[in-house]
Each structure stands twice: as C-alpha cells, then as structure tokens.
Amino acid sequence: MKELNIEIAVKIYDYEELDAADRELMDAAREATNRSYAPYSHFSVGAAARLANGIVVTGTNQENAAYPSGLCAERTTLFYQAVTTLAIAARNEHDEFLESPIPPCGACRQVMLETEKRFKQPMRVLLYGKKGIYELKNVGELLPLSFDASAMK
Ligand code: THU
C-alpha cells in the first residue's frame, strides 16, 4: 500500500492587502450579490472575472422553481472567455457577507477547470470571507485529482 499526500497552497489576505486591481475585482463580486436571484435559498452569490483583456464581467446565482434549472454565480460568469482572476463573494440569509471564504461548489470547480484548460490561461481564484480572502494560484489547487480531457487519452 502506498499513500499519496496532496498539498494545496492557499494565501490568506486582508482586503487592504490586495492590490488595486484585486480590490476592484472583489468589490465587483461583492456588489454583484445585489443582482442575485435567490428566492429559494436566500443565499446571494456574486462572482467577478477579470478577462485576459483586462475587462471585468460579473455574474450571480440565478435560481428557478424547478431547482436544478438554476445556476451558480461562477457558471453564469464563465462559459465566456479567458479569465485571469475570478473573485467570489456571498451573503447569507441575513444579508451579511460570510465570515469564512465562500467555497465554490464542485460543479463550478469543474467548469472553472475547463475554462482554464480551454484557453490555456491559469485562473487565479479569490474567495471572499470577512476573516480573510483566500488566494489560489490556479483551479488545480481547488480540484486535486481532477478530470479533464487528458484523462480520456
Ligand atoms: N451557489 C453559488 O452560486 N456558488 C457557489 O459557489 C455555491 C452555491 C448558489 C447556488 C444556489 O443558488 C445557492 O447558492 C445555494 O446553494
């Protein structure tokens, strides 16, 4: 029997420690939570992606009475083009930003990975929490032992 230990590297920042571009991106993710449509979960998620050309696009979770027809904020933002940094923030049912960094769901991590591979552009990820902001240098750090096209060869 062998054991494989997989380590991930997470840097944790206070908001003030982010540079101006990342503060702008995180502000956009936080502001986007206001455009969430979450009448069922009352959990409002916003995501902001900085594209390779510098432009920032945002998305929010969009729920549906037929629950599986809804979509997470990360995926309404992606399916788009090369993203250099993706910032994510969320507010709970009391309208408060989360204390701990919002962890993207598994399906969103998979879509983030596909975007990274498709455009051959590492995607930095910033996860907002009031206690600290997690920075991951690429999506692989969020998805060890991941499935991508190379696994089908
Ligand atoms: N949600 C996101 O938009 N992103 C995440 O990373 C986690 C969950 C949404 C889906 C659903 O609308 C609500 O949050 C509760 O799960």
Short mmCIF file of C-alpha atoms and ligand atoms in Angstrom, two decimals:
data_model
loop_
_atom_site.label_atom_id
_atom_site.label_comp_id
_atom_site.label_asym_id
_atom_site.label_seq_id
_atom_site.Cartn_x
_atom_site.Cartn_y
_atom_site.Cartn_z
CA MET A 1 0.00 0.00 0.00
CA LYS A 2 1.20 3.48 -0.83
CA GLU A 3 -0.14 6.81 0.32
CA LEU A 4 -0.35 9.93 -1.83
CA ASN A 5 -0.47 13.20 0.09
CA ILE A 6 -1.73 16.11 -1.97
CA GLU A 7 -0.94 19.56 -0.63
CA ILE A 8 -2.63 22.75 -1.72
CA ALA A 9 -1.24 26.23 -1.24
CA VAL A 10 -3.63 28.95 -0.06
CA LYS A 11 -2.55 32.51 0.66
CA ILE A 12 -4.80 34.47 3.02
CA TYR A 13 -5.09 38.26 2.68
CA ASP A 14 -6.89 41.05 4.47
CA TYR A 15 -8.84 43.18 1.99
CA GLU A 16 -6.41 46.08 2.48
CA GLU A 17 -3.51 43.84 1.46
CA LEU A 18 -4.97 43.18 -2.01
CA ASP A 19 -3.58 45.33 -4.83
CA ALA A 20 -5.86 47.89 -6.53
CA ALA A 21 -6.88 45.55 -9.38
CA ASP A 22 -7.87 42.75 -6.99
CA ARG A 23 -9.74 45.17 -4.73
CA GLU A 24 -11.69 46.38 -7.77
CA LEU A 25 -12.47 42.76 -8.70
CA MET A 26 -13.51 41.80 -5.18
CA ASP A 27 -15.69 44.95 -4.94
CA ALA A 28 -17.37 43.89 -8.20
CA ALA A 29 -18.07 40.38 -6.82
CA ARG A 30 -19.50 41.82 -3.60
CA GLU A 31 -21.60 44.37 -5.48
CA ALA A 32 -22.87 41.66 -7.85
CA THR A 33 -24.51 39.83 -4.91
CA ASN A 34 -27.22 42.54 -5.15
CA ARG A 35 -28.22 41.13 -8.55
CA SER A 36 -28.53 37.55 -7.32
CA TYR A 37 -31.93 35.90 -7.80
CA ALA A 38 -32.16 33.56 -4.81
CA PRO A 39 -35.79 33.43 -3.60
CA TYR A 40 -35.43 29.78 -2.54
CA SER A 41 -32.06 29.59 -0.75
CA HIS A 42 -31.77 33.28 0.27
CA PHE A 43 -28.04 32.83 -0.35
CA SER A 44 -26.77 35.54 -2.68
CA VAL A 45 -23.56 34.80 -4.55
CA GLY A 46 -21.63 37.16 -6.80
CA ALA A 47 -18.64 36.40 -8.98
CA ALA A 48 -16.39 38.75 -10.93
CA ALA A 49 -13.95 37.61 -13.59
CA ARG A 50 -11.05 39.62 -14.95
CA LEU A 51 -10.60 38.65 -18.59
CA ALA A 52 -7.28 38.46 -20.39
CA ASN A 53 -8.02 41.88 -21.97
CA GLY A 54 -8.49 43.44 -18.51
CA ILE A 55 -12.26 43.79 -18.71
CA VAL A 56 -14.29 42.71 -15.65
CA VAL A 57 -17.52 40.73 -16.14
CA THR A 58 -19.82 39.68 -13.32
CA GLY A 59 -22.47 37.04 -12.69
CA THR A 60 -24.78 35.92 -9.88
CA ASN A 61 -26.66 32.79 -8.89
CA GLN A 62 -29.99 32.54 -10.70
CA GLU A 63 -32.43 30.14 -9.04
CA ASN A 64 -35.51 28.51 -10.51
CA ALA A 65 -38.69 27.00 -9.04
CA ALA A 66 -37.55 23.85 -10.82
CA TYR A 67 -34.45 23.79 -8.61
CA PRO A 68 -31.96 22.03 -10.93
CA SER A 69 -32.67 24.60 -13.64
CA GLY A 70 -30.92 27.29 -11.60
CA LEU A 71 -27.24 28.07 -11.96
CA CYS A 72 -24.39 29.16 -9.66
CA ALA A 73 -22.76 32.58 -9.90
CA GLU A 74 -19.45 31.18 -11.11
CA ARG A 75 -21.06 29.47 -14.09
CA THR A 76 -23.22 32.43 -15.12
CA THR A 77 -19.93 34.38 -15.23
CA LEU A 78 -17.80 31.81 -17.05
CA PHE A 79 -18.58 29.94 -20.30
CA TYR A 80 -17.19 33.10 -21.80
CA GLN A 81 -13.51 33.66 -22.50
CA ALA A 82 -10.07 33.55 -20.93
CA VAL A 83 -10.19 34.60 -17.29
CA THR A 84 -7.05 35.64 -15.42
CA THR A 85 -8.65 36.09 -11.96
CA LEU A 86 -12.07 35.08 -10.63
CA ALA A 87 -13.31 36.69 -7.39
CA ILE A 88 -16.27 35.21 -5.49
CA ALA A 89 -18.29 36.65 -2.59
CA ALA A 90 -21.57 35.62 -0.93
CA ARG A 91 -24.14 36.95 1.52
CA ASN A 92 -26.25 34.77 3.80
CA GLU A 93 -29.99 34.91 4.57
CA HIS A 94 -29.32 37.79 7.00
CA ASP A 95 -27.72 39.74 4.15
CA GLU A 96 -24.28 39.51 5.75
CA PHE A 97 -21.12 38.63 3.87
CA LEU A 98 -19.78 35.27 5.00
CA GLU A 99 -17.15 35.17 7.75
CA SER A 100 -15.22 32.33 6.08
CA PRO A 101 -14.29 32.34 2.39
CA ILE A 102 -17.05 31.06 0.10
CA PRO A 103 -16.03 27.66 -1.29
CA PRO A 104 -17.18 27.18 -4.91
CA CYS A 105 -19.30 24.05 -5.44
CA GLY A 106 -17.86 21.01 -7.19
CA ALA A 107 -19.68 21.60 -10.49
CA CYS A 108 -18.35 25.17 -10.66
CA ARG A 109 -14.81 23.99 -9.95
CA GLN A 110 -15.15 21.60 -12.88
CA VAL A 111 -16.37 24.39 -15.18
CA MET A 112 -13.58 26.69 -13.94
CA LEU A 113 -11.06 23.95 -14.77
CA GLU A 114 -12.46 23.54 -18.29
CA THR A 115 -12.20 27.31 -18.87
CA GLU A 116 -8.59 27.26 -17.67
CA LYS A 117 -7.67 24.35 -19.97
CA ARG A 118 -9.65 25.63 -22.95
CA PHE A 119 -7.93 29.00 -23.01
CA LYS A 120 -4.57 27.75 -21.66
CA GLN A 121 -4.75 30.54 -19.12
CA PRO A 122 -4.22 29.83 -15.40
CA MET A 123 -7.16 31.25 -13.44
CA ARG A 124 -6.29 32.80 -10.06
CA VAL A 125 -9.16 32.47 -7.61
CA LEU A 126 -10.01 34.92 -4.81
CA LEU A 127 -12.59 33.73 -2.25
CA TYR A 128 -14.04 36.47 -0.05
CA GLY A 129 -14.51 35.99 3.69
CA LYS A 130 -14.71 38.73 6.30
CA LYS A 131 -12.00 36.89 8.26
CA GLY A 132 -9.68 36.74 5.25
CA ILE A 133 -9.53 36.33 1.49
CA TYR A 134 -8.16 33.07 0.11
CA GLU A 135 -5.99 33.24 -2.99
CA LEU A 136 -5.41 30.10 -5.06
CA LYS A 137 -2.96 30.42 -7.89
CA ASN A 138 -4.96 28.20 -10.25
CA VAL A 139 -8.05 25.99 -10.34
CA GLY A 140 -5.97 22.81 -9.92
CA GLU A 141 -5.39 23.92 -6.34
CA LEU A 142 -9.15 23.72 -5.79
CA LEU A 143 -9.54 20.40 -7.58
CA PRO A 144 -6.82 17.85 -6.90
CA LEU A 145 -7.00 14.62 -8.95
CA SER A 146 -9.23 16.48 -11.40
CA PHE A 147 -10.89 15.10 -14.53
CA ASP A 148 -10.03 16.87 -17.77
CA ALA A 149 -9.67 15.90 -21.43
CA SER A 150 -6.21 14.42 -20.84
CA ALA A 151 -7.78 11.74 -18.62
CA MET A 152 -9.61 10.32 -21.66
CA LYS A 153 -6.45 9.68 -23.69
N1 THU B 1 -24.12 28.88 -5.13
C1 THU B 1 -23.33 29.61 -5.98
O1 THU B 1 -23.83 30.44 -6.77
N2 THU B 1 -21.99 29.42 -5.94
C2 THU B 1 -21.35 28.61 -5.05
O2 THU B 1 -20.12 28.51 -5.09
C3 THU B 1 -22.12 27.85 -4.04
C4 THU B 1 -23.60 27.89 -4.21
C5 THU B 1 -25.58 29.12 -5.14
C6 THU B 1 -26.43 28.02 -5.73
C7 THU B 1 -27.75 28.31 -5.07
O3 THU B 1 -28.43 29.31 -5.80
C8 THU B 1 -27.38 28.89 -3.70
O4 THU B 1 -26.04 29.32 -3.81
C9 THU B 1 -27.50 27.91 -2.54
O5 THU B 1 -26.80 26.73 -2.80
#
